[in-house]
XYZ file of C-alpha atoms in Angstrom:
630
model
C 0.000 0.000 0.000
C 1.314 3.452 -0.939
C 0.227 6.178 1.469
C -0.836 9.650 0.517
C 0.743 12.820 1.872
C 0.083 14.179 5.361
C -2.507 16.904 5.818
C -2.748 19.937 8.034
C -5.510 18.168 9.937
C -2.884 15.683 11.150
C -1.289 18.453 13.212
C 2.268 17.436 12.356
C 2.072 14.299 14.505
C 5.157 12.111 14.129
C 7.443 10.103 16.393
C 10.632 8.108 15.843
C 11.434 5.245 18.207
C 14.884 4.111 19.302
C 14.839 1.296 16.741
C 14.794 3.825 13.913
C 11.118 3.462 12.957
C 9.324 6.695 12.127
C 5.533 6.820 12.457
C 3.521 9.773 11.196
C -0.084 10.579 10.395
C -1.186 10.838 6.764
C -4.892 11.543 6.594
C -6.687 8.639 8.273
C -3.655 6.324 8.147
C -0.417 5.806 10.035
C 2.717 5.463 7.917
C 5.722 3.606 9.370
C 9.093 4.258 7.714
C 12.495 2.679 8.369
C 14.794 5.681 8.845
C 17.904 3.699 7.881
C 16.752 2.409 4.493
C 14.152 5.174 3.971
C 11.537 2.617 2.923
C 7.909 2.232 3.934
C 7.536 -0.632 6.399
C 3.788 -0.554 6.886
C 0.664 1.555 6.418
C -2.003 1.215 9.118
C -5.430 2.656 8.193
C -7.640 3.624 11.107
C -10.755 1.394 11.062
C -14.103 3.143 10.538
C -16.143 4.030 13.577
C -19.088 1.882 14.599
C -21.148 5.062 15.052
C -22.846 6.863 12.195
C -20.083 8.387 10.021
C -22.355 11.319 9.138
C -22.305 12.529 12.739
C -18.526 12.343 13.204
C -15.584 14.085 11.529
C -13.183 12.142 9.345
C -10.895 9.906 11.455
C -7.764 11.954 10.790
C -4.816 10.840 12.898
C -3.958 13.734 15.232
C -1.423 12.281 17.682
C 0.742 9.205 18.097
C 3.614 7.896 20.204
C 5.634 4.689 20.304
C 5.770 2.764 23.541
C 8.916 3.467 25.575
C 11.779 1.062 24.950
C 11.744 0.032 28.598
C 8.181 -1.305 28.357
C 7.844 -4.870 29.626
C 7.954 -7.442 26.823
C 6.123 -10.745 26.515
C 8.966 -13.215 26.992
C 6.710 -16.202 26.227
C 6.901 -15.346 22.529
C 9.990 -16.234 20.528
C 10.098 -12.759 18.968
C 8.421 -10.146 21.104
C 6.914 -7.109 19.399
C 5.935 -5.249 22.559
C 8.371 -2.481 21.644
C 6.463 -2.034 18.356
C 3.236 -0.915 19.982
C 1.936 2.478 18.975
C -0.679 4.687 20.633
C -2.713 6.616 18.048
C -5.440 9.206 18.616
C -7.834 10.560 15.987
C -10.358 13.360 15.455
C -13.258 11.084 16.416
C -12.004 10.817 19.996
C -10.702 7.264 19.686
C -7.327 5.972 20.883
C -6.020 2.801 19.261
C -3.126 0.746 20.602
C -1.587 -0.782 17.496
C 0.702 -3.783 17.294
C 2.832 -2.555 14.402
C 4.327 -6.006 13.890
C 1.005 -7.690 13.139
C -0.844 -4.592 11.943
C -3.699 -5.170 14.398
C -5.362 -2.990 17.029
C -4.922 -4.634 20.433
C -6.950 -2.145 22.505
C -9.427 0.674 21.959
C -9.552 3.489 24.508
C -12.562 5.796 24.263
C -15.443 7.123 26.307
C -18.917 5.670 25.820
C -20.765 8.918 26.547
C -20.765 12.272 24.773
C -17.122 12.648 25.778
C -16.315 9.945 23.251
C -16.751 12.530 20.489
C -13.942 14.694 21.854
C -11.093 14.672 19.356
C -7.638 13.699 20.629
C -5.095 16.522 20.860
C -2.058 14.637 22.211
C -1.019 11.350 23.839
C 1.914 10.437 26.096
C 3.072 7.275 27.877
C 3.723 7.599 31.618
C 5.048 5.008 34.055
C 2.513 3.640 36.503
C 2.836 1.741 39.747
C 5.049 -1.303 39.592
C 7.930 -2.249 37.341
C 7.008 -2.356 33.675
C 3.592 -0.776 34.224
C 2.763 1.970 31.741
C -0.285 4.199 31.494
C -1.409 6.412 28.640
C -2.222 10.077 29.214
C -4.308 11.875 26.594
C -5.903 15.263 25.947
C -9.529 14.786 24.858
C -11.199 17.711 23.167
C -10.324 21.234 24.261
C -9.669 20.721 27.977
C -10.219 17.159 29.252
C -7.147 15.316 30.521
C -7.437 11.554 31.042
C -5.154 8.703 32.103
C -5.928 5.268 30.694
C -4.875 1.792 31.737
C -3.894 -0.146 28.615
C -4.371 -3.445 30.460
C -8.030 -2.903 31.344
C -8.847 -0.269 28.663
C -10.416 1.857 31.415
C -9.968 5.500 32.334
C -8.506 5.678 35.850
C -8.239 9.478 36.217
C -9.809 12.582 34.659
C -9.242 16.303 35.033
C -11.151 19.080 33.267
C -9.072 22.241 32.819
C -11.894 24.308 31.283
C -11.953 27.108 30.249
C -8.278 26.557 29.360
C -7.320 24.869 26.087
C -4.782 22.058 26.542
C -2.347 21.520 23.671
C 0.798 19.532 24.559
C 1.997 16.602 26.710
C 5.616 15.753 27.537
C 7.154 13.083 29.794
C 10.093 13.949 32.035
C 13.221 12.082 30.844
C 14.565 12.072 34.426
C 11.322 10.778 35.979
C 8.985 8.694 33.814
C 6.152 9.137 36.334
C 6.172 12.905 35.790
C 4.357 14.611 32.895
C 3.839 18.266 32.009
C 0.691 19.522 30.295
C 0.757 22.870 28.486
C -2.232 25.108 27.863
C -2.869 27.393 24.921
C -2.725 30.574 27.018
C 0.194 29.622 29.268
C -1.369 27.214 31.765
C 1.219 24.643 32.867
C 0.212 21.506 34.784
C 2.819 19.304 36.461
C 1.412 15.828 37.164
C 3.155 13.150 39.221
C 1.798 9.591 39.055
C 2.254 7.855 42.413
C -0.064 4.916 41.766
C -2.839 3.537 39.621
C -5.689 4.911 41.709
C -7.839 7.982 41.120
C -6.453 9.755 44.200
C -2.811 8.932 43.504
C -2.077 11.761 41.085
C -0.231 14.826 42.414
C -1.033 17.945 40.386
C 0.655 21.350 40.517
C -0.484 24.337 38.510
C 1.616 27.185 37.098
C 0.661 30.149 34.934
C 3.064 31.633 32.393
C 2.800 35.233 31.256
C 2.629 35.166 27.456
C 1.671 37.609 24.745
C -1.792 37.453 23.212
C -2.166 34.562 20.772
C -5.102 33.117 18.887
C -6.918 36.436 18.484
C -6.074 37.283 14.868
C -8.058 36.097 11.856
C -5.061 34.203 10.495
C -4.805 32.206 13.737
C -8.426 31.060 13.452
C -8.391 30.533 9.686
C -9.667 27.074 8.857
C -10.955 26.416 12.365
C -14.200 28.410 12.466
C -16.455 25.533 11.454
C -15.598 23.277 14.373
C -17.672 22.689 17.475
C -16.760 23.258 21.095
C -15.891 19.548 21.350
C -12.962 19.979 18.970
C -9.378 20.059 20.289
C -7.128 23.108 20.035
C -5.620 21.738 16.820
C -8.982 22.105 15.051
C -9.926 25.428 16.663
C -6.577 27.131 15.969
C -4.885 25.189 13.136
C -2.292 27.902 12.481
C -1.066 28.382 16.063
C 1.474 25.985 17.563
C 2.290 25.783 21.277
C 4.655 23.047 22.481
C 6.864 22.112 25.428
C 10.026 20.032 25.775
C 12.071 18.848 28.754
C 15.781 19.526 28.879
C 17.857 16.398 28.322
C 20.605 17.646 30.639
C 19.070 19.552 33.548
C 16.312 18.132 35.687
C 13.212 20.318 36.263
C 14.033 22.539 33.256
C 11.279 22.874 30.656
C 11.327 24.674 27.303
C 7.942 26.217 26.522
C 7.381 27.340 22.930
C 4.844 29.942 21.866
C 4.516 31.375 18.331
C 7.140 34.095 18.831
C 9.016 33.201 22.014
C 10.558 30.379 24.030
C 10.354 30.450 27.816
C 12.860 28.497 29.932
C 10.892 27.413 33.009
C 12.187 25.913 36.267
C 9.561 23.478 37.563
C 11.285 23.002 40.912
C 10.993 26.668 41.856
C 7.981 27.437 39.669
C 9.574 30.406 37.961
C 10.705 31.316 34.436
C 14.467 31.652 34.011
C 14.561 33.478 30.683
C 12.539 34.420 27.622
C 14.042 34.138 24.135
C 12.173 35.996 21.420
C 12.231 35.574 17.667
C 14.188 38.116 15.632
C 12.105 40.545 13.626
C 10.978 39.114 10.295
C 11.288 35.473 11.350
C 8.425 33.054 10.788
C 6.540 31.757 13.818
C 7.714 28.671 15.654
C 6.188 25.376 14.561
C 7.779 22.776 16.831
C 10.479 22.135 19.415
C 12.439 19.259 17.925
C 15.181 18.397 20.409
C 17.976 19.802 22.498
C 21.544 18.491 22.414
C 22.833 18.045 25.970
C 21.197 21.304 27.024
C 23.498 23.447 24.876
C 21.805 23.383 21.486
C 18.106 23.771 20.808
C 16.598 22.908 17.428
C 13.295 24.487 16.393
C 11.120 24.219 13.286
C 9.241 27.177 11.814
C 6.003 27.444 9.856
C 7.894 28.471 6.702
C 9.779 25.152 6.619
C 12.999 26.470 8.159
C 15.116 24.949 10.928
C 16.723 27.235 13.488
C 19.614 26.324 15.788
C 19.923 28.102 19.136
C 23.066 27.926 21.292
C 23.044 28.429 25.036
C 25.179 31.196 26.452
C 27.866 29.849 28.734
C 26.779 29.851 32.371
C 23.260 31.090 31.563
C 19.887 29.718 30.581
C 19.511 32.044 27.616
C 19.875 31.114 23.958
C 21.093 32.945 20.875
C 20.254 32.191 17.250
C 23.143 30.549 15.363
C 21.757 29.125 12.128
C 18.632 29.042 9.956
C 18.340 26.451 7.167
C 15.514 25.184 4.962
C 14.179 21.668 5.560
C 13.283 21.302 1.870
C 16.013 21.348 -0.812
C 15.992 24.490 -2.915
C 16.782 22.528 -6.082
C 14.349 20.132 -7.705
C 11.189 21.226 -5.888
C 8.010 22.486 -7.451
C 6.758 26.065 -7.467
C 5.230 27.075 -5.142
C 7.468 25.277 -2.701
C 5.908 22.431 -0.666
C 5.016 23.009 2.961
C 6.728 21.155 5.806
C 3.981 19.600 7.929
C 6.010 17.501 10.383
C 9.547 17.375 11.770
C 10.859 14.571 13.962
C 14.091 13.873 15.804
C 15.511 10.502 14.770
C 17.577 8.878 17.516
C 19.744 5.970 16.380
C 20.741 2.917 18.372
C 24.312 4.255 18.424
C 23.188 7.439 20.140
C 21.051 5.509 22.615
C 23.920 3.156 23.442
C 26.233 6.096 23.888
C 23.800 7.943 26.106
C 23.384 4.845 28.249
C 27.082 4.942 29.148
C 26.857 8.422 30.644
C 26.750 8.685 34.403
C 24.698 11.783 35.132
C 26.256 12.287 38.532
C 29.851 11.994 37.360
C 29.324 14.247 34.341
C 27.009 16.796 35.925
C 29.681 19.451 35.566
C 30.711 18.452 32.053
C 29.436 20.238 28.986
C 28.780 17.230 26.775
C 28.090 19.346 23.715
C 31.614 20.670 23.792
C 33.015 17.163 23.567
C 32.938 15.204 20.294
C 31.959 11.885 21.850
C 32.583 9.550 18.924
C 34.744 6.718 17.695
C 38.413 6.248 16.827
C 37.653 7.749 13.409
C 36.918 11.056 15.111
C 40.156 10.848 17.088
C 42.188 10.264 13.936
C 40.468 13.187 12.204
C 41.418 15.479 15.083
C 45.035 14.290 15.136
C 45.339 14.704 11.358
C 44.104 18.271 11.521
C 40.690 17.634 9.987
C 37.423 18.923 11.367
C 36.100 17.293 14.500
C 32.392 16.741 14.723
C 30.246 17.637 17.656
C 27.551 14.934 18.163
C 25.455 14.573 15.027
C 21.695 14.969 15.016
C 19.448 13.165 12.532
C 16.165 14.856 11.627
C 13.223 13.823 9.472
C 11.009 16.382 7.733
C 7.765 15.496 5.957
C 6.248 17.802 3.345
C 2.743 18.021 1.924
C 3.891 16.726 -1.477
C 4.430 13.237 -0.051
C 8.201 13.428 0.368
C 10.098 12.356 3.485
C 13.512 14.013 3.878
C 16.328 12.759 6.102
C 18.825 15.346 7.325
C 22.073 15.169 9.278
C 22.917 18.240 11.322
C 26.525 18.605 12.462
C 28.675 21.250 14.106
C 32.389 21.307 13.449
C 35.451 23.308 14.426
C 38.070 24.087 11.735
C 41.015 21.690 11.630
C 43.682 24.357 12.215
C 42.112 25.080 15.593
C 42.664 21.460 16.650
C 46.262 21.487 15.454
C 46.914 24.396 17.802
C 45.063 22.660 20.634
C 47.037 19.438 20.143
C 50.350 21.245 20.630
C 49.347 22.475 24.078
C 50.211 20.755 27.320
C 48.119 20.903 30.453
C 49.144 20.373 34.027
C 47.396 19.405 37.195
C 49.491 19.443 40.316
C 52.648 17.490 39.561
C 51.297 15.860 36.391
C 51.812 17.158 32.867
C 50.192 15.702 29.760
C 50.136 16.457 26.093
C 46.600 16.562 24.744
C 47.462 13.830 22.226
C 48.315 11.421 25.039
C 44.894 11.561 26.659
C 42.813 12.114 23.521
C 41.282 8.605 23.697
C 40.028 9.455 27.175
C 38.590 12.715 25.889
C 36.520 10.735 23.416
C 35.222 8.344 26.054
C 32.610 9.430 28.560
C 33.830 6.814 31.034
C 37.163 7.718 32.566
C 38.720 4.749 34.347
C 42.255 3.899 35.379
C 43.335 7.470 36.103
C 44.057 9.356 39.269
C 41.773 12.124 40.496
C 44.191 14.743 39.149
C 44.229 13.121 35.715
C 40.449 12.862 35.687
C 40.229 16.539 36.600
C 42.495 17.405 33.664
C 40.426 15.332 31.274
C 37.171 16.926 32.423
C 38.766 20.356 32.204
C 39.703 19.704 28.589
C 36.251 18.389 27.862
C 34.640 21.633 28.933
C 37.181 24.005 27.401
C 38.416 22.404 24.194
C 35.699 23.897 21.997
C 34.662 26.816 24.181
C 37.105 29.245 22.596
C 35.853 28.686 19.066
C 32.365 28.939 17.602
C 31.388 25.761 15.727
C 30.164 25.890 12.145
C 26.774 24.229 11.665
C 25.967 22.214 8.556
C 22.672 20.653 7.486
C 23.131 17.869 4.920
C 20.475 15.866 3.092
C 21.254 12.152 3.517
C 18.077 10.404 2.355
C 14.734 10.832 0.648
C 11.534 8.830 0.329
C 9.064 9.723 -2.409
C 5.437 8.784 -1.746
C 2.189 9.858 -3.401
C 2.036 13.626 -3.748
C -1.750 14.096 -3.550
C -5.100 12.367 -4.017
C -5.291 9.943 -6.947
C -7.768 10.979 -9.664
C -7.215 8.205 -12.228
C -4.680 5.576 -13.276
C -3.371 3.921 -16.414
C -2.085 0.361 -16.759
C -0.010 -0.517 -19.852
C -0.797 -3.551 -21.969
C 0.967 -6.712 -20.685
C 3.210 -6.803 -23.754
C 4.326 -3.240 -23.113
C 5.453 -3.588 -19.501
C 9.081 -4.190 -20.491
C 10.539 -0.736 -19.998
C 13.310 1.149 -18.265
C 15.945 -1.127 -19.839
C 19.635 -0.596 -19.500
C 20.427 -1.145 -23.198
C 22.377 -3.976 -24.817
C 21.245 -6.942 -26.891
C 19.526 -8.812 -24.089
C 15.751 -8.824 -23.698
C 14.174 -6.119 -21.602
C 13.325 -6.969 -18.031
C 9.593 -6.784 -17.458
C 8.841 -4.067 -14.926
C 5.149 -3.938 -13.955
C 4.440 -0.223 -13.877
C 1.275 1.726 -13.177
C 0.880 5.437 -13.869
C -1.164 7.386 -11.317
C -2.632 10.822 -11.999
C -3.031 13.099 -9.001
C -5.185 16.007 -7.995
C -2.106 18.218 -7.790
C -1.251 17.733 -11.461
C 1.569 15.193 -11.039
C 1.991 11.800 -12.685
C 3.421 9.172 -10.344
C 4.867 6.037 -11.978
C 4.743 3.157 -9.494
C 6.566 -0.178 -9.492
C 3.810 -2.566 -8.435
C 6.147 -5.297 -7.167
C 8.312 -2.979 -5.045
C 5.312 -0.810 -4.098
C 7.424 2.274 -4.642
C 7.285 5.418 -6.731
C 9.803 4.977 -9.559
C 9.581 8.487 -10.943
C 7.352 11.537 -10.778
C 6.473 14.211 -13.331
C 4.894 17.577 -12.588
C 2.820 18.142 -15.734
C -0.364 20.116 -15.001
C -1.271 22.981 -12.702
C -4.550 21.414 -11.586
C -6.185 17.996 -11.311
C -5.456 15.526 -14.101
C -8.738 14.236 -15.550
C -7.427 11.487 -17.832
C -4.269 9.459 -18.435
C -3.174 6.904 -21.046
C -0.018 5.029 -22.044
C 1.405 5.574 -25.529
C 3.495 2.444 -25.982
C 5.875 1.671 -23.143
C 7.715 4.957 -22.657
C 5.233 7.793 -23.176
C 2.182 9.036 -21.308
C -0.564 11.355 -22.505
C -2.710 13.266 -20.017
C -5.278 16.039 -19.998
C -6.795 18.582 -17.652
C -9.117 21.520 -18.131
C -10.240 24.702 -16.441
C -13.542 26.494 -16.843
C -13.482 30.124 -17.949
C -15.657 32.398 -15.826
C -15.933 35.223 -18.340
C -19.133 36.175 -20.163
C -18.298 34.010 -23.161
C -17.585 31.017 -20.917
C -16.022 27.861 -22.229
C -13.155 25.574 -21.244
C -9.393 25.614 -21.640
C -8.262 22.061 -22.428
C -4.634 21.189 -21.735
C -3.129 18.024 -23.249
C 0.467 16.926 -22.704
C 2.754 14.080 -23.753
C 5.365 12.997 -21.206
C 8.450 10.977 -22.139
C 9.543 8.711 -19.297
C 13.099 8.406 -20.566
C 13.858 12.119 -20.889
C 11.354 13.379 -18.331
C 10.200 16.103 -20.745
C 6.521 17.018 -21.033
C 5.285 18.795 -24.160
C 1.898 20.370 -24.762
C 0.029 19.736 -27.990
C -3.270 20.928 -29.440
C -2.699 24.393 -28.007
C -5.560 26.771 -28.889
C -5.716 30.526 -28.458
C -9.349 30.710 -27.323
C -11.485 28.701 -24.904
C -13.535 25.837 -26.317
C -17.211 25.123 -25.950
C -16.738 21.604 -24.572
C -14.171 20.016 -22.241
C -12.249 16.830 -22.984
C -14.106 13.835 -21.600
C -11.712 10.912 -22.155
C -8.689 9.603 -24.069
C -8.289 6.357 -25.986
C -4.956 5.125 -27.369
C -4.168 2.399 -29.882
C -2.187 -0.618 -28.583
C 0.971 0.629 -30.265
C 0.509 4.176 -29.028
C 0.680 5.638 -32.528
C -2.867 6.978 -32.571
C -4.913 8.820 -29.988
C -8.656 9.484 -29.809
C -9.763 12.594 -27.929
C -13.390 12.420 -26.816
C -15.228 15.632 -25.988
C -18.441 16.293 -24.144
C -21.077 17.072 -26.801
C -18.462 17.657 -29.521
C -16.930 15.602 -32.367
C -14.150 13.112 -31.671
C -10.619 13.950 -32.818
C -8.027 11.422 -34.040
C -4.363 12.341 -33.621
C -1.196 10.734 -34.949
C 1.191 10.759 -31.982
C 4.425 11.350 -33.875
C 7.281 13.520 -32.662
C 5.055 16.496 -33.477
C 1.470 15.242 -32.982
C -0.870 15.921 -35.892
C -4.648 15.670 -36.116
């Protein structure tokens, strides 16, 4: 199954698990992609509701999250897939717990009463009582917060925050029983789960002072036709409010509003700093991740990625880099819109993070240390650039493309040559940096005295402090899926499926291809066996109404637009696309609108002749030579 592109109604929901599987919402389906091979693993369509579909909105996927890696697995099975369970919420108020391995829904979580119609805004896993016990917290509708038991499929706790709109849930990486809930106007709820009972939830409330949001017409555009049961995503589709815990400091929370980021200390209940957007910058779209508390990556509504670096010794951030998350070359005009951005954590990064002792390295600035392999050490010693920990990101655009990016920060090689020539001393011990470089690249420092360990940690925190790193965003992978809704398709004759040959005297390899016409004016050629888009052609400016094969290497398509002037009529556009060269040429170009639109196309088996059928007009026969003639 080939999925369609994501929609704005999906709210940018996406999540990448530690195993490198990316899940994101695309209409009423969940698409699972392997981030290493950039191939579709599975497409999970949300089942229809048992209620009357006329009374409910479309089941667009609005939130999803993989189960935590530490979730208890079923050891009775030879190959457990407990880590491949996915919580998915939709606009109809349903929460499905999917087993991604089997493609089946194991549990449904929804209210039986009127509350069951409350669309899901966000979901988050939280640790319950007992080892391996996990609960699911969800925002239902505009203001209802609920905690569900996935074992009994029952709601064990509810809290109504009305009249506040709730928008975002985040779990504390230092305490999996602690979750923060963010409101649209600055309400911040800190919830601690102490058990599985209704009275075993500890709730603290904070209020952030934020500028007015959601009052302009542009903020409400597209959300005026929704009821009071709709979540904030449907009421304010153009306003994004998110929160994110710091990965380095406990109790520190980043709170993102459209034009500012607030650093909030949950322990003392006070904001530490406010970082505003520079003038002329597009509004924030999402908080992606922070790198050891020193770098903060943010996405913007115009498809840009911004990198913010923390000032030394402070909890304030300065803007360092802004890059586009869609390549400037090879994209259509107007440029596609980025609808989702996700941080992709690899197994290597997880393994590396697991070796870090938070107590021993609490005074170490991990960002300033390139914690990598022997290859990194050799690059430093040879005078090449040394990389600060890499960050893999996935961006998903509304034209059906999934982009994989690698974000790095490096210091020029000549800087390291100077650093390598220095010697450092601690008490009676002197070392050349080259001698202890392997220890600099290892977060575990064993076999050294306290003085030597102090030297190593000193170098860790100061080696890159004197020089500003240079950030680079590189495209490392791409996945091309369907660009828009399919309007029609064309299947070549069985004898004509041998195409895309590599030349030579041997027979052509039969490649079963299907051409799909889309509402956006593109032609997608799909390999049926591989279930993948082989190539794509942007041919028309509006929906393609008809499509036919001309032999095994050419496609003919048509579209039309209705003229709204007094004379009326239709402008018919016909084009021939060569699959080998990728060139599309228009034919039968007329200067004035016609009385009737094209109704259908018929091609001869060889592709030499084409019949153009009109609505209430004579049929035309064309010879499809290099320059088509009627």
